[in-house]
Amino acid sequence: SGRDRVVVIWDLQTLSSTRTIPVMETVEALISLPSMDYLKPLKIKQTFSPNEPLFFTFGNSGLVKLWSGTTGRCLLIQEDKTHEKTAGNSYSKDKEHEQVFLNAYFNETTRMFYTNTVDHNIVAFNIKKLKLEKQFIGELGDVLDVRFFNDNDNNPLYAIVANNDEKVKIFNLNTWHCQMLKGHTDIVIGLDISYDHSLLATCSKDDIVRIWSYDSDTSSFSCVALAEGHTGDVAAIAFSKTSNAFIVSGSQDTTAKVWSLEKLILDKDLSIEPQHLSSLFTLKTHDKEVNSVSVSINDKHFATGSADKTAKIWDIRNQKLLAVLSGHRRGIWCVQYSPVNPELATASADGLIKIWSTKDYNCLHTIEGHDASVLRIVYLSMGTQLISSGSDGLLKLWDLKTSTCVKSIDAHEGKIWGMTASTDESLLVTCASDSSVIVWRDSTEEERQAKRDNVEEVLLMEQEVSNLLINKKYHEALKIALNLNQPFRALKILKEILNEIDGIDHLKNTLLQFSDDHLNLLFSYVIDWNTNTRHSTEAQIIIKMLLSIVTPDKILKLPNGQKCVESLLPYTERHMARIERLSQQVLFLDFSWHSMKYLDQSSNVSTSEEFSTT
């Protein structure tokens, strides 16, 4: 097979072609099955003889086809249209980029066709129905938005991704198998999920909003509705919060539209054409494109954020403007209502996050910390925390009571365009322009439990140290103190050892049994002890012992050996100078004492001579 749109059958005895079959598409891979038994599950309407040569082609149409080598007829075409090319494919030898499949292999054990595609995907087709079983995405490009989709138990089942492609990617979080939703004709920009996780909304550069329904029986999505009316790229979409009554869309045509979903018919029949939604009303919202929309928790209001540096709050029932929130110095990328409090958060390209009251529409406080544009914000912990993503690839978690950054994470190497949390906030997913989607797990409780366990372990070990000191098992006690990283307790143990009658010899034997890690740790403690005159005596004793039992080369080979020596020298010289001064003072005191004794003896002689004269 080749790109000349024909398949040639050759006789291996004569090395000559016996038949040329026109397949009317460039063929990148051809597979002839080793046995006809593999074809029994396939529903082939046409009859063929048992010895008839059959083969599968993988061409630029994006469909797997079964052909007869005898008659040249196409016996079966794949029903799964996931990778079918919808654009017109005019044949040309120079248009190699129009191919879909690059290679194909058949696994006899799993009875699956494995293919790799031109957009860096690995696709597995089941031979029973030629149905796509698994698909692994190798390249996403710029990822623009992401959402979690829950199962019937309200646990995250899918991560739905919009990237620089007209197909929506749906990743199964358990297997990472990816479904693709075809329908849009241009790049999908935004996503949103209905409150009950039964509907998915997508908006695109084709100026259209699509509504998709999830079928739990087949684990698939189907397009049930279209919303057409915008004259520019639809950049933002938001469902109502308490019911599937309406959906709000914001576009680069500076307008926002509210679409009614009350008459939406959810039919599982894929052959039925999607119904067209009617717009309840259209509002001229901003002077520039609308970047974000958000619906309030009670479905009475919705907010829009625009590149004109303002955010606006609108009344859905009266279709009136309630407030204009101005204060940002650059365009607003995201607006988000608090799930609990009467607040609205706005994130801007000026690196600021502002929290606004939805009662009097005043700015409650401004959060500063990002050095780049803030692209997305999400409320967490019942509205007490806020997590933000920036164009510098950083995630920041904020405590709204103190407006302080609790944690900062270097998450991506590009702009973090999308971010959302699961319903129970146990998972967070982020996507960025570095072609990656990262799922984060909340480990707060695990860290707290680890701290509690660590405290309990430390208490038990401290009790064990006390018991060992009572029993005068100094070696074991000192080793535990070093393991606990407790310099003061280690110093007390060393002083206890030195207070013994043969304490120096006992301490030397103890140090001889220490590992290099313990000796290195002890060296670091000695540096601190040596800076204090109250502990310098013990520090100098330990230094002397270490130098007597450890060679200089071994000391320098320790991780902090050279640093320890350099740190010990100046304070040791200072202690030496202090001892010399003290020695001089002692000599002067001795001289004074002897002088006082001489004066006392002289006074006694004078008194005795006076008595004798008298």
Coordinates of C-alpha atoms in Angstrom, one line a residue:
S1 CA 0.0 0.0 0.0
G2 CA 1.1 3.6 -0.5
R3 CA 0.1 7.2 -0.9
D4 CA -0.9 6.6 -4.6
R5 CA -4.4 5.6 -3.4
V6 CA -4.1 2.0 -4.6
V7 CA -3.3 -1.4 -3.0
V8 CA -1.2 -3.9 -5.0
I9 CA -1.3 -7.6 -4.5
W10 CA 1.9 -9.4 -5.4
D11 CA 2.7 -13.0 -6.2
L12 CA 5.8 -13.9 -4.1
Q13 CA 6.7 -16.7 -6.5
T14 CA 7.0 -14.7 -9.6
L15 CA 7.5 -11.3 -7.9
S16 CA 4.9 -9.8 -10.1
S17 CA 1.7 -7.9 -9.3
T18 CA -1.5 -9.9 -9.7
R19 CA -4.1 -7.2 -8.9
T20 CA -4.3 -3.5 -8.2
I21 CA -7.2 -2.3 -6.0
P22 CA -8.2 1.4 -6.0
V23 CA -9.0 2.4 -2.4
M24 CA -9.4 6.1 -3.2
E25 CA -7.3 7.3 -0.3
T26 CA -3.7 7.4 0.7
V27 CA -2.9 4.4 2.8
E28 CA -0.3 4.6 5.6
A29 CA -0.8 1.0 7.0
L30 CA -2.1 -2.3 5.8
I31 CA -2.8 -5.4 7.9
S32 CA -3.7 -8.9 6.7
L33 CA -5.0 -11.1 9.6
P34 CA -3.4 -14.5 10.1
S35 CA -6.7 -16.2 10.5
M36 CA -10.3 -15.7 9.4
D37 CA -11.5 -16.6 12.9
Y38 CA -10.7 -13.0 14.0
L39 CA -13.4 -11.8 11.5
K40 CA -16.3 -13.8 13.0
P41 CA -17.5 -11.1 15.4
L42 CA -17.7 -8.6 12.6
K43 CA -21.1 -8.0 11.0
I44 CA -20.1 -8.3 7.4
K45 CA -23.2 -8.1 5.1
Q46 CA -21.4 -9.3 2.0
T47 CA -20.4 -13.0 1.6
F48 CA -16.9 -14.1 0.8
S49 CA -15.1 -17.4 0.4
P50 CA -13.0 -18.9 3.2
N51 CA -9.8 -18.7 1.1
E52 CA -10.4 -15.1 0.0
P53 CA -7.6 -12.8 1.0
L54 CA -8.8 -10.0 3.2
F55 CA -7.0 -7.0 4.5
F56 CA -7.6 -3.8 6.6
T57 CA -6.4 -0.4 5.5
F58 CA -5.7 2.7 7.6
G59 CA -5.9 5.8 5.4
N60 CA -6.1 9.5 5.5
S61 CA -9.9 9.4 5.9
G62 CA -9.4 8.4 9.5
L63 CA -11.5 5.3 9.1
V64 CA -10.5 1.6 9.2
K65 CA -11.7 -0.3 6.2
L66 CA -11.9 -4.1 5.4
W67 CA -11.3 -5.0 1.7
S68 CA -11.5 -8.2 -0.4
G69 CA -8.3 -9.0 -2.2
T70 CA -10.2 -11.1 -4.8
T71 CA -13.1 -8.8 -5.8
G72 CA -11.5 -5.5 -4.7
R73 CA -14.7 -4.6 -2.8
C74 CA -14.8 -2.7 0.5
L75 CA -16.6 -5.2 2.8
L76 CA -16.8 -3.1 6.0
I77 CA -16.1 0.5 7.1
Q78 CA -15.5 1.4 10.7
E79 CA -18.6 2.8 12.4
D80 CA -16.7 4.8 15.0
K81 CA -16.2 8.2 13.4
T82 CA -13.9 9.7 16.1
H83 CA -11.0 10.2 13.8
E84 CA -12.9 10.7 10.5
K85 CA -11.7 13.7 8.6
T86 CA -14.6 16.0 7.8
A87 CA -12.8 18.5 5.6
G88 CA -12.5 17.9 1.9
N89 CA -9.4 15.8 1.1
S90 CA -8.4 16.7 -2.4
Y91 CA -5.7 14.2 -3.5
S92 CA -2.2 15.6 -3.9
K93 CA 1.2 14.0 -3.4
D94 CA 2.4 17.2 -1.7
K95 CA -0.3 17.1 1.0
E96 CA 1.2 14.5 3.3
H97 CA 0.1 16.5 6.3
E98 CA -3.5 15.4 5.6
Q99 CA -2.8 11.9 6.8
V100 CA -4.4 10.7 10.0
F101 CA -2.9 7.3 10.8
L102 CA 0.9 6.8 10.6
N103 CA 1.3 3.1 11.6
A104 CA -0.9 0.2 12.6
Y105 CA -0.3 -3.2 14.4
F106 CA -2.5 -6.1 15.3
N107 CA -2.1 -7.8 18.7
E108 CA -3.4 -11.4 18.4
T109 CA -3.6 -11.8 22.2
T110 CA -5.8 -8.8 22.9
R111 CA -7.4 -8.8 19.4
M112 CA -6.8 -5.1 19.1
F113 CA -5.5 -2.8 16.4
Y114 CA -3.0 -0.3 17.8
T115 CA -2.4 2.8 15.7
N116 CA -0.5 6.0 16.2
T117 CA -1.9 9.2 14.6
V118 CA -0.4 12.3 13.2
D119 CA -1.4 14.4 16.2
H120 CA 0.7 12.2 18.5
N121 CA -2.0 9.9 19.9
I122 CA -2.0 6.1 20.4
V123 CA -5.4 4.6 19.5
A124 CA -6.6 1.0 20.1
F125 CA -9.5 -0.4 18.1
N126 CA -11.4 -3.6 19.1
I127 CA -11.7 -5.9 16.2
K128 CA -15.1 -7.1 17.3
K129 CA -16.8 -3.8 16.3
L130 CA -13.9 -1.8 15.1
K131 CA -14.8 0.5 18.0
L132 CA -12.3 2.7 19.7
E133 CA -11.4 1.1 23.1
K134 CA -8.5 3.2 24.3
Q135 CA -6.8 6.4 23.3
F136 CA -3.8 8.0 24.9
I137 CA -3.0 11.6 24.1
G138 CA 0.6 12.5 23.5
E139 CA 0.4 16.2 22.8
L140 CA -2.2 18.8 23.9
G141 CA -0.6 22.1 23.0
D142 CA -1.9 25.1 24.9
V143 CA -4.5 23.8 27.3
L144 CA -7.1 26.6 27.8
D145 CA -9.7 25.2 30.3
V146 CA -10.4 22.1 32.4
R147 CA -13.3 20.8 34.5
F148 CA -14.0 17.7 36.7
F149 CA -17.0 15.6 35.8
N150 CA -18.5 13.5 38.5
D151 CA -20.0 10.0 38.5
N152 CA -23.3 8.9 40.1
D153 CA -21.5 8.8 43.5
N154 CA -20.4 12.4 43.1
N155 CA -16.7 11.4 42.8
P156 CA -14.6 12.9 40.0
L157 CA -14.7 10.5 37.0
Y158 CA -13.5 12.6 34.1
A159 CA -11.2 15.5 33.5
I160 CA -12.6 17.5 30.6
V161 CA -10.0 19.5 28.7
A162 CA -10.2 22.3 26.1
N163 CA -7.0 22.8 24.2
N164 CA -6.0 24.5 21.0
D165 CA -8.1 22.1 19.0
E166 CA -11.7 21.9 17.9
K167 CA -12.2 18.6 19.7
V168 CA -12.9 18.4 23.4
K169 CA -10.8 15.9 25.3
I170 CA -12.4 13.8 28.0
F171 CA -9.9 11.9 30.2
N172 CA -10.9 9.0 32.4
L173 CA -9.2 9.6 35.7
N174 CA -8.9 5.9 36.4
T175 CA -7.5 4.7 33.1
W176 CA -6.5 8.0 31.4
H177 CA -8.4 6.7 28.3
C178 CA -9.4 9.8 26.3
Q179 CA -12.6 10.4 24.4
M180 CA -12.9 13.2 21.8
L181 CA -16.0 15.2 21.3
K182 CA -16.4 16.4 17.7
G183 CA -18.7 19.2 16.7
H184 CA -17.0 22.5 16.9
T185 CA -15.2 23.8 13.8
D186 CA -12.7 25.9 15.6
I187 CA -10.6 26.0 18.8
V188 CA -12.6 25.4 22.0
I189 CA -11.9 28.1 24.5
G190 CA -14.1 27.5 27.6
L191 CA -16.0 24.8 29.5
D192 CA -18.5 24.5 32.3
I193 CA -20.4 21.7 34.0
S194 CA -24.0 21.9 35.2
Y195 CA -24.8 21.7 38.9
D196 CA -25.9 18.1 38.8
H197 CA -23.1 17.0 36.4
S198 CA -25.4 15.8 33.7
L199 CA -24.6 18.5 31.1
L200 CA -21.4 19.9 29.6
A201 CA -21.2 23.3 27.9
T202 CA -18.4 24.2 25.5
C203 CA -17.7 27.5 23.7
S204 CA -15.5 28.0 20.8
K205 CA -13.9 30.4 18.3
D206 CA -16.6 29.3 15.8
D207 CA -19.0 31.7 17.7
I208 CA -21.1 28.7 18.9
V209 CA -22.0 27.2 22.3
R210 CA -22.7 23.5 22.4
I211 CA -24.5 21.6 25.1
W212 CA -23.5 17.9 25.7
S213 CA -25.4 15.3 27.6
Y214 CA -23.8 12.4 29.5
D215 CA -25.1 8.9 29.1
S216 CA -24.0 6.8 32.1
D217 CA -25.0 3.5 30.4
T218 CA -22.5 4.0 27.5
S219 CA -20.1 6.4 29.3
S220 CA -20.3 8.8 26.4
F221 CA -21.3 12.3 25.6
S222 CA -23.6 13.5 22.8
C223 CA -24.4 17.0 21.6
V224 CA -28.0 17.8 22.4
A225 CA -28.2 21.6 21.7
L226 CA -26.6 24.5 19.9
A227 CA -26.6 28.2 20.8
E228 CA -25.9 30.4 17.9
G229 CA -26.0 34.2 17.9
H230 CA -22.7 35.7 18.9
T231 CA -20.7 37.4 16.2
G232 CA -17.3 36.9 17.8
D233 CA -15.3 34.2 19.6
V234 CA -17.3 32.9 22.6
A235 CA -14.7 33.0 25.4
A236 CA -16.7 32.3 28.6
I237 CA -19.6 30.1 29.6
A238 CA -21.4 29.5 32.9
F239 CA -24.3 27.3 34.0
S240 CA -26.9 28.4 36.5
K241 CA -26.1 27.2 40.0
T242 CA -29.3 25.7 41.4
S243 CA -30.9 24.2 38.3
N244 CA -30.4 23.6 34.6
A245 CA -32.6 26.6 33.8
F246 CA -30.2 28.8 31.8
I247 CA -26.6 29.3 30.7
V248 CA -24.7 32.6 30.3
S249 CA -22.1 33.2 27.5
G250 CA -19.6 36.0 27.0
S251 CA -18.0 36.8 23.7
Q252 CA -15.4 38.9 22.1
D253 CA -18.3 40.8 20.4
T254 CA -18.5 42.6 23.9
T255 CA -21.9 41.1 24.6
A256 CA -23.3 38.5 27.0
K257 CA -26.2 36.3 26.2
V258 CA -28.5 34.3 28.5
W259 CA -29.8 31.1 26.9
S260 CA -32.8 29.1 28.2
L261 CA -32.4 25.4 28.9
E262 CA -35.9 24.7 30.2
K263 CA -37.1 23.2 26.9
L264 CA -34.0 21.2 26.4
I265 CA -34.8 17.6 25.3
L266 CA -32.2 15.0 26.5
D267 CA -32.6 12.2 23.9
K268 CA -30.1 9.4 23.8
D269 CA -30.7 8.8 20.1
L270 CA -27.5 10.1 18.4
S271 CA -29.2 10.3 15.0
I272 CA -31.4 13.2 16.1
E273 CA -30.0 16.6 15.2
P274 CA -29.1 18.9 18.1
Q275 CA -31.9 21.4 18.9
H276 CA -31.2 25.1 18.7
L277 CA -31.4 27.2 21.9
S278 CA -33.2 30.5 22.1
S279 CA -31.6 33.5 23.6
L280 CA -33.6 35.0 26.5
F281 CA -31.8 38.4 26.1
T282 CA -28.6 39.9 25.0
L283 CA -26.7 42.7 26.8
K284 CA -24.0 45.0 25.6
T285 CA -21.8 44.5 28.6
H286 CA -18.4 46.1 28.0
D287 CA -16.4 48.2 25.6
K288 CA -13.9 45.3 25.0
E289 CA -14.1 41.5 24.8
V290 CA -15.7 39.6 27.7
N291 CA -13.1 37.2 29.3
S292 CA -15.1 35.7 32.1
V293 CA -18.7 35.2 33.4
S294 CA -19.9 33.8 36.7
V295 CA -23.5 33.2 38.0
S296 CA -24.3 34.0 41.6
I297 CA -25.2 31.2 44.0
N298 CA -28.9 32.1 44.0
D299 CA -29.1 32.4 40.2
K300 CA -30.4 36.0 40.5
H301 CA -27.3 37.8 39.2
F302 CA -24.3 37.2 37.0
A303 CA -21.0 39.0 36.7
T304 CA -18.8 39.7 33.7
G305 CA -15.1 40.5 33.5
S306 CA -13.6 42.3 30.6
A307 CA -10.4 43.5 29.0
D308 CA -11.7 47.1 29.6
K309 CA -10.4 46.8 33.2
T310 CA -13.9 46.6 34.7
A311 CA -16.2 43.9 36.1
K312 CA -20.0 44.4 36.0
I313 CA -22.9 42.8 37.9
W314 CA -26.2 42.2 36.1
D315 CA -29.7 41.4 37.3
I316 CA -31.0 38.4 35.3
R317 CA -34.7 39.0 36.0
N318 CA -34.7 42.7 35.2
Q319 CA -31.8 42.5 32.7
K320 CA -30.3 45.6 34.3
L321 CA -26.9 46.7 35.3
L322 CA -26.5 46.7 39.1
A323 CA -22.9 47.8 39.5
V324 CA -19.6 48.6 37.8
L325 CA -16.5 47.4 39.7
S326 CA -13.6 49.5 38.6
G327 CA -10.2 49.6 40.3
H328 CA -7.9 47.3 38.3
R329 CA -5.2 48.9 36.2
R330 CA -5.4 46.3 33.5
G331 CA -7.9 43.9 32.0
I332 CA -9.8 41.4 34.1
W333 CA -9.2 37.7 33.3
C334 CA -11.6 36.0 35.8
V335 CA -14.6 36.8 38.0
Q336 CA -15.8 34.3 40.6
Y337 CA -18.7 34.5 43.1
S338 CA -18.1 33.2 46.6
P339 CA -20.1 30.0 47.4
V340 CA -21.1 31.2 50.8
N341 CA -20.5 34.9 51.4
P342 CA -22.0 37.9 49.5
E343 CA -18.7 38.5 47.7
L344 CA -17.2 38.6 44.2
A345 CA -13.5 38.0 43.5
T346 CA -11.8 39.5 40.4
A347 CA -8.4 38.6 39.0
S348 CA -6.6 40.9 36.7
A349 CA -3.5 41.2 34.5
D350 CA -2.2 43.8 36.9
G351 CA -1.3 41.0 39.3
L352 CA -4.0 41.9 41.8
I353 CA -7.0 40.0 43.2
K354 CA -9.8 42.2 44.6
I355 CA -12.7 41.0 46.8
W356 CA -15.9 43.1 46.3
S357 CA -19.1 43.2 48.4
T358 CA -22.2 42.2 46.4
K359 CA -24.3 44.3 48.8
D360 CA -22.8 47.8 48.6
Y361 CA -20.4 46.9 45.8
N362 CA -17.3 48.3 47.6
C363 CA -13.9 46.8 47.5
L364 CA -13.4 44.8 50.7
H365 CA -9.7 44.2 50.3
T366 CA -7.0 43.8 47.7
I367 CA -4.7 40.8 47.6
E368 CA -1.2 41.4 46.3
G369 CA 1.4 38.8 45.8
H370 CA 1.6 37.7 42.1
D371 CA 4.3 39.3 40.0
A372 CA 2.4 38.5 36.8
S373 CA -1.1 38.3 35.5
V374 CA -3.6 36.4 37.6
L375 CA -5.5 34.2 35.1
R376 CA -7.9 32.1 37.2
I377 CA -9.2 32.1 40.8
V378 CA -11.2 29.4 42.7
Y379 CA -12.9 29.6 46.1
L380 CA -12.0 26.8 48.6
S381 CA -12.9 25.8 52.2
M382 CA -16.4 27.3 52.3
G383 CA -15.2 30.6 51.0
T384 CA -12.5 31.1 53.5
Q385 CA -9.6 30.4 51.1
L386 CA -8.9 31.4 47.6
I387 CA -6.4 29.7 45.2
S388 CA -5.1 31.7 42.2
S389 CA -3.1 30.8 39.1
G390 CA -0.7 33.2 37.3
S391 CA 0.9 33.5 33.9
D392 CA 4.2 32.8 35.6
G393 CA 3.2 29.2 36.3
L394 CA 2.6 29.8 40.0
L395 CA -0.3 28.6 42.2
K396 CA -0.9 30.6 45.4
L397 CA -3.3 29.7 48.2
W398 CA -4.7 32.7 50.2
D399 CA -6.3 33.0 53.6
L400 CA -9.1 35.6 53.0
K401 CA -9.3 36.5 56.7
T402 CA -5.7 37.8 56.8
S403 CA -5.1 38.3 53.0
T404 CA -1.9 36.3 53.4
C405 CA -0.4 33.7 51.1
V406 CA -0.5 30.3 52.9
K407 CA 1.3 28.4 50.2
S408 CA 3.0 29.0 46.9
I409 CA 3.6 26.2 44.4
D410 CA 5.7 26.3 41.2
A411 CA 3.2 24.2 39.2
H412 CA 3.7 24.8 35.5
E413 CA 6.3 26.1 33.1
G414 CA 3.7 28.3 31.2
K415 CA 0.5 30.3 31.8
I416 CA -2.0 28.5 33.9
W417 CA -5.2 29.1 31.9
G418 CA -7.5 26.7 33.6
M419 CA -8.1 25.5 37.2
T420 CA -11.0 23.9 39.1
A421 CA -11.6 21.9 42.2
S422 CA -13.7 18.8 42.7
T423 CA -17.0 19.0 44.5
D424 CA -15.5 17.8 47.8
E425 CA -12.4 19.9 47.2
S426 CA -10.2 16.8 47.7
L427 CA -8.7 17.2 44.2
L428 CA -7.6 20.2 42.2
V429 CA -6.8 20.2 38.5
T430 CA -4.8 22.8 36.6
C431 CA -3.9 23.2 32.9
A432 CA -1.4 25.5 31.2
S433 CA 0.2 26.5 28.0
D434 CA 3.0 24.0 28.7
S435 CA 0.8 21.3 27.3
S436 CA 0.2 19.6 30.7
V437 CA -2.8 18.9 32.9
I438 CA -1.9 18.3 36.5
V439 CA -4.2 16.7 39.2
W440 CA -3.4 17.8 42.7
R441 CA -4.6 16.0 45.9
D442 CA -5.4 17.8 49.1
S443 CA -2.8 16.4 51.6
T444 CA -3.7 18.8 54.5
E445 CA -5.2 16.2 56.7
E446 CA -2.3 13.7 56.0
E447 CA 0.2 16.4 56.9
R448 CA -1.6 17.1 60.1
Q449 CA -1.8 13.4 61.0
A450 CA 1.9 13.1 60.2
K451 CA 2.7 16.0 62.5
R452 CA 0.6 14.3 65.3
D453 CA 2.4 11.0 64.7
N454 CA 5.7 12.8 64.8
V455 CA 4.9 14.5 68.1
E456 CA 3.8 11.2 69.6
E457 CA 7.0 9.5 68.4
V458 CA 9.2 12.4 69.8
L459 CA 7.4 12.1 73.2
L460 CA 8.0 8.4 73.3
M461 CA 11.7 8.8 72.4
E462 CA 12.1 11.6 75.0
Q463 CA 10.7 9.3 77.6
E464 CA 13.1 6.6 76.5
V465 CA 16.0 9.0 76.8
S466 CA 15.0 9.9 80.4
N467 CA 14.8 6.2 81.3
L468 CA 18.2 5.5 79.7
L469 CA 19.8 8.5 81.7
I470 CA 18.4 7.1 84.9
N471 CA 20.0 3.7 84.1
K472 CA 23.2 5.6 83.0
K473 CA 23.0 4.2 79.5
Y474 CA 24.6 7.3 78.1
H475 CA 25.6 5.9 74.7
E476 CA 22.0 4.9 73.7
A477 CA 20.6 8.2 75.2
L478 CA 23.1 10.3 73.2
K479 CA 22.3 8.5 70.0
I480 CA 18.5 9.0 70.4
A481 CA 19.1 12.7 71.2
L482 CA 21.1 13.1 67.9
N483 CA 18.3 11.2 66.0
L484 CA 15.8 13.6 67.5
N485 CA 18.0 16.6 66.5
Q486 CA 18.0 18.0 70.0
P487 CA 21.3 19.8 70.6
F488 CA 20.5 21.0 74.1
R489 CA 19.5 17.5 75.4
A490 CA 22.7 16.1 73.7
L491 CA 24.8 18.7 75.6
K492 CA 23.2 17.7 78.9
I493 CA 23.9 14.1 78.3
L494 CA 27.5 14.9 77.4
K495 CA 27.9 16.9 80.7
E496 CA 26.4 13.9 82.6
I497 CA 29.0 11.6 81.0
L498 CA 31.9 14.1 81.8
N499 CA 30.7 14.3 85.5
E500 CA 31.4 10.6 85.9
I501 CA 34.7 9.5 87.5
D502 CA 36.0 8.0 84.2
G503 CA 33.7 10.2 82.1
I504 CA 36.4 11.1 79.5
D505 CA 37.3 7.5 78.7
H506 CA 33.6 6.6 78.6
L507 CA 32.8 9.5 76.2
K508 CA 35.7 8.5 74.0
N509 CA 34.4 4.9 73.7
T510 CA 31.0 6.2 72.9
L511 CA 32.2 8.4 70.1
L512 CA 34.2 5.5 68.6
Q513 CA 30.9 3.7 68.0
F514 CA 29.2 6.5 66.2
S515 CA 28.6 6.5 62.5
D516 CA 29.7 9.2 60.1
D517 CA 26.2 10.7 60.1
H518 CA 26.2 11.0 63.9
L519 CA 29.7 12.5 63.9
N520 CA 28.8 15.0 61.3
L521 CA 25.7 16.0 63.3
L522 CA 27.8 16.3 66.5
F523 CA 30.3 18.5 64.6
S524 CA 27.5 20.9 63.7
Y525 CA 26.4 21.0 67.3
V526 CA 29.9 21.7 68.5
I527 CA 30.0 24.8 66.3
D528 CA 27.1 26.3 68.2
W529 CA 28.3 25.2 71.6
N530 CA 31.8 26.6 70.9
T531 CA 30.3 30.1 70.4
N532 CA 29.0 30.2 74.0
T533 CA 31.5 30.6 76.8
R534 CA 29.3 28.6 79.1
H535 CA 29.5 25.5 76.9
S536 CA 32.9 26.0 75.3
T537 CA 34.7 23.7 77.8
E538 CA 32.6 20.7 76.8
A539 CA 32.9 21.7 73.2
Q540 CA 36.7 21.8 73.3
I541 CA 36.8 18.5 75.1
I542 CA 34.7 16.9 72.3
I543 CA 36.8 18.6 69.6
K544 CA 39.9 17.1 71.2
M545 CA 38.4 13.7 71.3
L546 CA 37.1 13.8 67.8
L547 CA 40.6 14.9 66.6
S548 CA 42.1 12.0 68.5
I549 CA 39.8 9.3 67.1
V550 CA 39.1 10.6 63.6
T551 CA 41.8 11.4 61.1
P552 CA 41.9 14.9 59.6
D553 CA 41.2 13.5 56.1
K554 CA 38.1 11.8 57.4
I555 CA 36.9 15.0 59.0
L556 CA 37.3 16.9 55.8
K557 CA 35.4 14.1 53.9
L558 CA 32.4 14.6 56.2
P559 CA 29.5 16.6 54.5
N560 CA 30.1 19.6 56.7
G561 CA 33.7 18.8 57.7
Q562 CA 35.6 21.7 56.1
K563 CA 32.8 24.2 57.1
C564 CA 33.0 23.0 60.7
V565 CA 36.7 23.4 60.9
E566 CA 36.5 26.9 59.4
S567 CA 33.8 27.8 61.9
L568 CA 35.6 26.4 64.9
L569 CA 38.9 28.2 64.4
P570 CA 38.0 31.8 65.2
Y571 CA 36.1 31.0 68.4
T572 CA 38.7 28.5 69.5
E573 CA 41.4 31.3 69.2
R574 CA 39.1 33.6 71.1
H575 CA 38.8 31.1 73.9
M576 CA 42.5 30.6 73.9
A577 CA 43.1 34.3 74.3
R578 CA 40.6 34.5 77.1
I579 CA 42.3 31.7 78.9
E580 CA 45.7 33.4 78.5
R581 CA 44.2 36.6 80.0
L582 CA 42.7 34.6 82.8
S583 CA 46.1 32.9 83.5
Q584 CA 47.7 36.3 83.7
Q585 CA 45.1 37.5 86.1
V586 CA 45.6 34.4 88.3
L587 CA 49.4 35.1 88.4
F588 CA 48.7 38.7 89.4
L589 CA 46.3 37.5 92.1
D590 CA 49.0 35.1 93.4
F591 CA 51.5 37.9 93.4
S592 CA 49.1 40.1 95.3
W593 CA 48.4 37.4 97.8
H594 CA 52.1 36.8 98.5
S595 CA 52.6 40.5 98.8
M596 CA 49.8 40.8 101.4
K597 CA 51.4 37.9 103.4
Y598 CA 54.7 39.7 103.4
L599 CA 53.2 42.9 104.6
D600 CA 51.4 41.0 107.4
Q601 CA 54.6 39.4 108.6
S602 CA 56.4 42.7 108.6
S603 CA 53.7 44.3 110.7
N604 CA 53.9 41.4 113.2
V605 CA 57.7 41.9 113.6
S606 CA 57.3 45.6 114.3
T607 CA 54.7 45.0 117.0
S608 CA 56.9 42.4 118.8
E609 CA 59.9 44.7 118.8
E610 CA 57.8 47.5 120.3
F611 CA 56.6 45.3 123.2
S612 CA 60.1 44.2 124.0
T613 CA 61.4 47.8 124.0
T614 CA 58.7 48.8 126.4

